[in-house]
PDB file of C-alpha atoms in Angstrom:
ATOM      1  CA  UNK A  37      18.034 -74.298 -95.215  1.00  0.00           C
ATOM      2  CA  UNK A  38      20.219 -71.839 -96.938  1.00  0.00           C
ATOM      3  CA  UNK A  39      16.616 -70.046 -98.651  1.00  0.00           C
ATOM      4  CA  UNK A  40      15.265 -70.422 -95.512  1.00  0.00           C
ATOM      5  CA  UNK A  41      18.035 -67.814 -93.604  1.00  0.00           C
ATOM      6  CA  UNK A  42      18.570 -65.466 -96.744  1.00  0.00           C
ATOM      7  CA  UNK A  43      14.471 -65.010 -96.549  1.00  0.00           C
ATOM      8  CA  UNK A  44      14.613 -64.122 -92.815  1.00  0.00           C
ATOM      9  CA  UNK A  45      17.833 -61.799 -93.514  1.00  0.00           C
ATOM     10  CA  UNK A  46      15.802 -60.413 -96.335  1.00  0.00           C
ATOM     11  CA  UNK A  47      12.844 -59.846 -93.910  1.00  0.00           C
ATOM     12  CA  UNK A  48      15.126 -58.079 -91.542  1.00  0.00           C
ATOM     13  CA  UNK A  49      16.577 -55.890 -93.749  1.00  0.00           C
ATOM     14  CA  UNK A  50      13.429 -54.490 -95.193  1.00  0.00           C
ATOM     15  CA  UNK A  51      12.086 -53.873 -91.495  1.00  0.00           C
ATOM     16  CA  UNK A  52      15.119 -52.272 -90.683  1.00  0.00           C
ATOM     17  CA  UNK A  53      14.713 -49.859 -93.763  1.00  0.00           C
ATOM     18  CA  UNK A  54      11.825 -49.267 -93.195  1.00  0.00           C
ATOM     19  CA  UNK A  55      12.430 -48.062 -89.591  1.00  0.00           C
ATOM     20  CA  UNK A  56      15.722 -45.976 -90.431  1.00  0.00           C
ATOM     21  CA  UNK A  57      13.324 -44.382 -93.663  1.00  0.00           C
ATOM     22  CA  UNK A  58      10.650 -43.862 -91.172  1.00  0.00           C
ATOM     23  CA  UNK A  59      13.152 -41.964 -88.766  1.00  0.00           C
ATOM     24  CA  UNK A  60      14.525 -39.376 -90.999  1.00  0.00           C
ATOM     25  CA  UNK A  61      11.340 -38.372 -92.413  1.00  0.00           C
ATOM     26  CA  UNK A  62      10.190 -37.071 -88.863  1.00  0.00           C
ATOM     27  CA  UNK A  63      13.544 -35.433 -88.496  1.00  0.00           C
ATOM     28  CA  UNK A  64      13.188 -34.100 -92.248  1.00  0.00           C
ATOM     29  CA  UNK A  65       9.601 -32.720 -90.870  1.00  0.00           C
ATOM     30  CA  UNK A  66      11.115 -31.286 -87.534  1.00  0.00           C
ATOM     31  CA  UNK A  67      14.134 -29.352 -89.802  1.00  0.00           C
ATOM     32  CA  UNK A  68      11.549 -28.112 -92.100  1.00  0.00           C
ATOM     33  CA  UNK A  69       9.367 -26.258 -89.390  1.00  0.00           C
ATOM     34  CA  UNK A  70       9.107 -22.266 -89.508  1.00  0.00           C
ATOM     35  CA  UNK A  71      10.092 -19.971 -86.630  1.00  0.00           C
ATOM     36  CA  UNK A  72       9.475 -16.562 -86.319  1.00  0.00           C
ATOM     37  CA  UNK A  73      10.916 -14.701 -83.283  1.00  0.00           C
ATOM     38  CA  UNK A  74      11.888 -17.981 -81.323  1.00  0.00           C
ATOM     39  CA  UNK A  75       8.924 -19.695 -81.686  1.00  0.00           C
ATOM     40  CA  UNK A  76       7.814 -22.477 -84.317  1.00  0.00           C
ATOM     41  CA  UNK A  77       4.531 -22.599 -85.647  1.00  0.00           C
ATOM     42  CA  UNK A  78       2.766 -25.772 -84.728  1.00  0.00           C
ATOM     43  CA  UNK A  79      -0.303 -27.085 -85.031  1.00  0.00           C
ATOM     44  CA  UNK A  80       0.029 -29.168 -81.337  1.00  0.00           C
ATOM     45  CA  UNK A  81      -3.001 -28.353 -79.085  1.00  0.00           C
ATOM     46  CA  UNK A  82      -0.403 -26.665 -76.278  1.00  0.00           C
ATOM     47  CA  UNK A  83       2.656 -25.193 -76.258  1.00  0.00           C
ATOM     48  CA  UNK A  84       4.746 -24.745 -72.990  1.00  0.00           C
ATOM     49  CA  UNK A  85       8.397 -22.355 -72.473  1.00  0.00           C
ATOM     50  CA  UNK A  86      10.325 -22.259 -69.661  1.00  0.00           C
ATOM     51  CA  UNK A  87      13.208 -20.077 -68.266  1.00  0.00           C
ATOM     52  CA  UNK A  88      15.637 -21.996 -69.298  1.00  0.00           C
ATOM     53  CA  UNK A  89      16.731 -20.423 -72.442  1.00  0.00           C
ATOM     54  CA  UNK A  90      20.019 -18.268 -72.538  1.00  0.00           C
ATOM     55  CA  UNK A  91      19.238 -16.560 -69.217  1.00  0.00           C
ATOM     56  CA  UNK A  92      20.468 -17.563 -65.721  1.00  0.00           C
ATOM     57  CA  UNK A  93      17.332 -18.199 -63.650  1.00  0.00           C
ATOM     58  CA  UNK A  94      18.883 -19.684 -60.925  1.00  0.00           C
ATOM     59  CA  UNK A  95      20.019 -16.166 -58.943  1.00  0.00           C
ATOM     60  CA  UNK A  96      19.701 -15.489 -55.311  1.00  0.00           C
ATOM     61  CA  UNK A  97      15.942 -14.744 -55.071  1.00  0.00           C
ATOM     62  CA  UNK A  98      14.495 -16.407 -58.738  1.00  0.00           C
ATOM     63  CA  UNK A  99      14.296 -19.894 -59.055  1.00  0.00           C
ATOM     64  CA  UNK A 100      12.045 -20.655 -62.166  1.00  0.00           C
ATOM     65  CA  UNK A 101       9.039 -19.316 -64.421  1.00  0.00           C
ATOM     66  CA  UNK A 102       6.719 -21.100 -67.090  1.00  0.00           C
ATOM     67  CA  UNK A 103       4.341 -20.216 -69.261  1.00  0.00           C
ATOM     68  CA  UNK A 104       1.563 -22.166 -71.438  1.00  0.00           C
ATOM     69  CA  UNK A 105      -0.649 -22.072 -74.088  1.00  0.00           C
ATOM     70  CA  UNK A 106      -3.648 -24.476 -74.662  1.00  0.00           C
ATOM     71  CA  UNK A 107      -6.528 -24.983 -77.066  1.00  0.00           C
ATOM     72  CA  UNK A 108      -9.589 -24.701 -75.125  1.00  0.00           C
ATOM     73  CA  UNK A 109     -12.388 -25.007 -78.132  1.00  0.00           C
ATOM     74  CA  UNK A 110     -13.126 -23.951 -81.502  1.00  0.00           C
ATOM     75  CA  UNK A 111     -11.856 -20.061 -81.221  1.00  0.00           C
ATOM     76  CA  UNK A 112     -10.937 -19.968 -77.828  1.00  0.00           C
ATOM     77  CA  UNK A 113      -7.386 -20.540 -76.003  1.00  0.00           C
ATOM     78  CA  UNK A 114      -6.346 -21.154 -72.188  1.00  0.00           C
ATOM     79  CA  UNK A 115      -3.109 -19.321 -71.297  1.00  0.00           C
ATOM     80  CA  UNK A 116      -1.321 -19.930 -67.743  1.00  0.00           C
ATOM     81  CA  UNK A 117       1.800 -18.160 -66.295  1.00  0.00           C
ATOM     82  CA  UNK A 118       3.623 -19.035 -63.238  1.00  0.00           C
ATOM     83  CA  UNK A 119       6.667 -17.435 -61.128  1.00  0.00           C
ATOM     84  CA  UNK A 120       8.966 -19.278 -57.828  1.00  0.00           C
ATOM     85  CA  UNK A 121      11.484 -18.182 -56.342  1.00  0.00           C
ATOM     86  CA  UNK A 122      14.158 -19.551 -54.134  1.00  0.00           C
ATOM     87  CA  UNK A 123      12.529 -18.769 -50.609  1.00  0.00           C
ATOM     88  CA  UNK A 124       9.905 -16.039 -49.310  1.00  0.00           C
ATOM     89  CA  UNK A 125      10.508 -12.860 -51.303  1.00  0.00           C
ATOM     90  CA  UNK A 126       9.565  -9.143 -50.667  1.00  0.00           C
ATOM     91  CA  UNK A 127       8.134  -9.163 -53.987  1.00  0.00           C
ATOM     92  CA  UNK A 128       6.982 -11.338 -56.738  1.00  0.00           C
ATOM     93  CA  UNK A 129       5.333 -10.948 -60.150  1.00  0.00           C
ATOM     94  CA  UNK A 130       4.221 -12.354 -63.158  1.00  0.00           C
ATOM     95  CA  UNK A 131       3.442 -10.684 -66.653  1.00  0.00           C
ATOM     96  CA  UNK A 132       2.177 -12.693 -69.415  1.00  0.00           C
ATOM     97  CA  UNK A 133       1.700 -11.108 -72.799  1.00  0.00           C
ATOM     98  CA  UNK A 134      -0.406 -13.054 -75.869  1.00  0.00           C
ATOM     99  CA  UNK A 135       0.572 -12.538 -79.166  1.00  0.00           C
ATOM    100  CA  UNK A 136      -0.679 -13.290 -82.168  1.00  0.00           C
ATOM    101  CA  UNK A 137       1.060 -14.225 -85.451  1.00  0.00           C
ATOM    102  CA  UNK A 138       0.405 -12.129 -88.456  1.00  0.00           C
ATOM    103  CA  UNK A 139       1.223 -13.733 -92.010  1.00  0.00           C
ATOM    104  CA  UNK A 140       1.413 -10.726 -94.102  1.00  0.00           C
ATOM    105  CA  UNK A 141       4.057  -9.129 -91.935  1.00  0.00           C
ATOM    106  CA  UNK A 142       5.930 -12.020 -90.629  1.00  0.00           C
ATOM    107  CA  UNK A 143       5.415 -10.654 -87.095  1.00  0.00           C
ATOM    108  CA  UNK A 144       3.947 -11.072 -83.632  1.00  0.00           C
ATOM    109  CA  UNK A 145       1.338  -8.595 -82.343  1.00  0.00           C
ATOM    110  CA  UNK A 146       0.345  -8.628 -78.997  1.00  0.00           C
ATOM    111  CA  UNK A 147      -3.783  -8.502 -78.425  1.00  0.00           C
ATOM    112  CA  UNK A 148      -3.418  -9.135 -74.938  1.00  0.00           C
ATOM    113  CA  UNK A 149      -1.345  -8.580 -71.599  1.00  0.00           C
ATOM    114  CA  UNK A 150      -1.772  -8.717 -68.264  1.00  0.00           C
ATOM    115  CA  UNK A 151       0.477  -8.622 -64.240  1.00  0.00           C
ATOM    116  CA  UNK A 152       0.083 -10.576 -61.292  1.00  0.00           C
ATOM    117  CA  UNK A 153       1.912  -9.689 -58.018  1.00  0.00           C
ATOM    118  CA  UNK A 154       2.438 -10.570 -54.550  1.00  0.00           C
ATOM    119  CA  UNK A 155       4.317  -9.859 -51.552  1.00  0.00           C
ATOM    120  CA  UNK A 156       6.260 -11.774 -49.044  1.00  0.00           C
ATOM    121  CA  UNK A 157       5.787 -15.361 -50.632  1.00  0.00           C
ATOM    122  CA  UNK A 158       7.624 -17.613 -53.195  1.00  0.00           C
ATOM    123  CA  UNK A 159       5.092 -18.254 -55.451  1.00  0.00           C
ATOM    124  CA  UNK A 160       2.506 -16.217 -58.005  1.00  0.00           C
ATOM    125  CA  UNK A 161       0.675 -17.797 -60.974  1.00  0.00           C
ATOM    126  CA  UNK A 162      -2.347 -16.233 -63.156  1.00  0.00           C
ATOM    127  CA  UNK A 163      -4.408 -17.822 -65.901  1.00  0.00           C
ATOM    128  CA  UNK A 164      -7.103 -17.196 -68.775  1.00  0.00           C
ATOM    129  CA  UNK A 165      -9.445 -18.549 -70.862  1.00  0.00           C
ATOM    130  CA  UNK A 166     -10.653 -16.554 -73.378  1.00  0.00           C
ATOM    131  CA  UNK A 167     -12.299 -16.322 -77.221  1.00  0.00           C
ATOM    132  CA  UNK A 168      -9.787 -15.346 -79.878  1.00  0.00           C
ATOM    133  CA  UNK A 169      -9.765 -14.649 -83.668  1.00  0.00           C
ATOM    134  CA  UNK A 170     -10.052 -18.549 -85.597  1.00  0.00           C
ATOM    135  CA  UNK A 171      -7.572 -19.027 -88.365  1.00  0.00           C
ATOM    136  CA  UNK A 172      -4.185 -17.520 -86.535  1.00  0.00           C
ATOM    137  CA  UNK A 173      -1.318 -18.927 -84.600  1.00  0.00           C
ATOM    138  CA  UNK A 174      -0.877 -17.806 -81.191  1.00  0.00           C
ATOM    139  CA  UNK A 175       1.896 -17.635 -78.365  1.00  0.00           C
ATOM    140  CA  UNK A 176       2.519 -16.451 -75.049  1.00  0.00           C
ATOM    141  CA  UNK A 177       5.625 -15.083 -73.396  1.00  0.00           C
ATOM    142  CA  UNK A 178       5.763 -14.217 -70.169  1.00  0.00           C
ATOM    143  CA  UNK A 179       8.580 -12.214 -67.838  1.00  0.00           C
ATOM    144  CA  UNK A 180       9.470 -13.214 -64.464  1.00  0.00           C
ATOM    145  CA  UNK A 181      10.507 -11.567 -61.689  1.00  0.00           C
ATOM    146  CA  UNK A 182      11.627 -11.908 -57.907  1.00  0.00           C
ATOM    147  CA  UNK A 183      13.317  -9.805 -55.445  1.00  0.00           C
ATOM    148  CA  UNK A 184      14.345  -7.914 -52.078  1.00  0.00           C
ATOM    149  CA  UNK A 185      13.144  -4.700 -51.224  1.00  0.00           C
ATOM    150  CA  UNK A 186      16.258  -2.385 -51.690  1.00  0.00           C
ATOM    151  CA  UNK A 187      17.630  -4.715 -53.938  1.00  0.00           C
ATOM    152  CA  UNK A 188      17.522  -3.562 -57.351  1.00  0.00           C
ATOM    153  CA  UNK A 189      17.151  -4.225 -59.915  1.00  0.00           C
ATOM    154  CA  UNK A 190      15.017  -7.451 -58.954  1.00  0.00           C
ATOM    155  CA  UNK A 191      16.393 -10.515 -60.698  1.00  0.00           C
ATOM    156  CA  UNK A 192      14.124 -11.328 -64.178  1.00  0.00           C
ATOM    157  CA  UNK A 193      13.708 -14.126 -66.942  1.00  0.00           C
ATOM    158  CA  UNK A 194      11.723 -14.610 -69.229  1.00  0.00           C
ATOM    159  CA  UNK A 195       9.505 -17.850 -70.784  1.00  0.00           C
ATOM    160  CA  UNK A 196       8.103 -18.415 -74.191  1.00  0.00           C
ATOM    161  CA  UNK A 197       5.937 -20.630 -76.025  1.00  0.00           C
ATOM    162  CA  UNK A 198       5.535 -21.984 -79.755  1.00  0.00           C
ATOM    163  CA  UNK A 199       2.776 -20.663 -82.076  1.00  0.00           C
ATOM    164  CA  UNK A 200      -0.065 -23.049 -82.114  1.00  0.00           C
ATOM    165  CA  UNK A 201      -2.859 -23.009 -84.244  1.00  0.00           C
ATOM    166  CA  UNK A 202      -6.038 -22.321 -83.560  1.00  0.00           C
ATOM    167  CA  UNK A 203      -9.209 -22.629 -85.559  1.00  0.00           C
TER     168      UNK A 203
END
């Protein structure tokens, strides 16, 4: 009886090892990942940022932005933007930017940009699909912005995304 209970404590304890060893070698994996900028490069299929990061979004007129970045095929990506406010605004835009990451340098370059704007709503978004470069990691940031007509400057925030790779 006594073999019996030490071999199912034995059991346990290697399960349990294995789960805690299992554990810290994702974390281990997470630490080890490289950002450039304040975004990691990943090698995830999509990427999304939101304005949550350092800047108050929540003002009088801007509620929230987002921007993503998606794998859409061999060499080509799909990028979406979006903007709310709070309630109707005079005005309303979105600017995304796509960047990509050069290894050389250690540095973003942006290969394409682009605005969306509206007027007297609470909403804007904007997206792309287009062929890019294989073998780089790409990103998108995007700014955000919402306001009142004699109100200046209009309240602004910006998202970002991770690098992913695309090949």
């Amino acid at each position: 009886m006594i073999k019996r209970i030490m071999s199912i404590f034995c059991a346990l304890l290697v399960i349990c090892g294995m789960f805690v060893v299992s554990l810290t070698d994702v974390n281990a994996k997470e630490s080890d990942s490289i950002q450039i900028d304040g975004s990691y490069l990943t090698l995830q299929d999509t990427s999304t940022g939101y304005t949550n990061g350092g800047v108050v979004t929540r003002g009088e007129h801007l509620m929230d932005g987002e921007c993503s970045i998606t794998k859409a095929g061999r060499g080509r990506i799909y990028v979406y933007a979006s903007t709310t406010a709070d309630h109707t605004v005079d005005y309303i835009a979105t600017v995304i930017y796509v960047d990509r990451y050069n290894q050389e340098t250690e540095t973003w370059g942006q290969i394409d940009y682009w605005q969306v704007e509206d007027h007297n709503t609470y909403f804007v978004s904007t997206s792309k699909s287009f062929a890019v470069d294989r073998g780089y990691f790409y990103r998108v940031h995007a700014d955000h912005v919402a306001g009142m007509e004699g109100e200046y400057p209009y309240e602004e925030a910006t998202s970002l995304t991770n690098g992913i790779w695309i090949d």
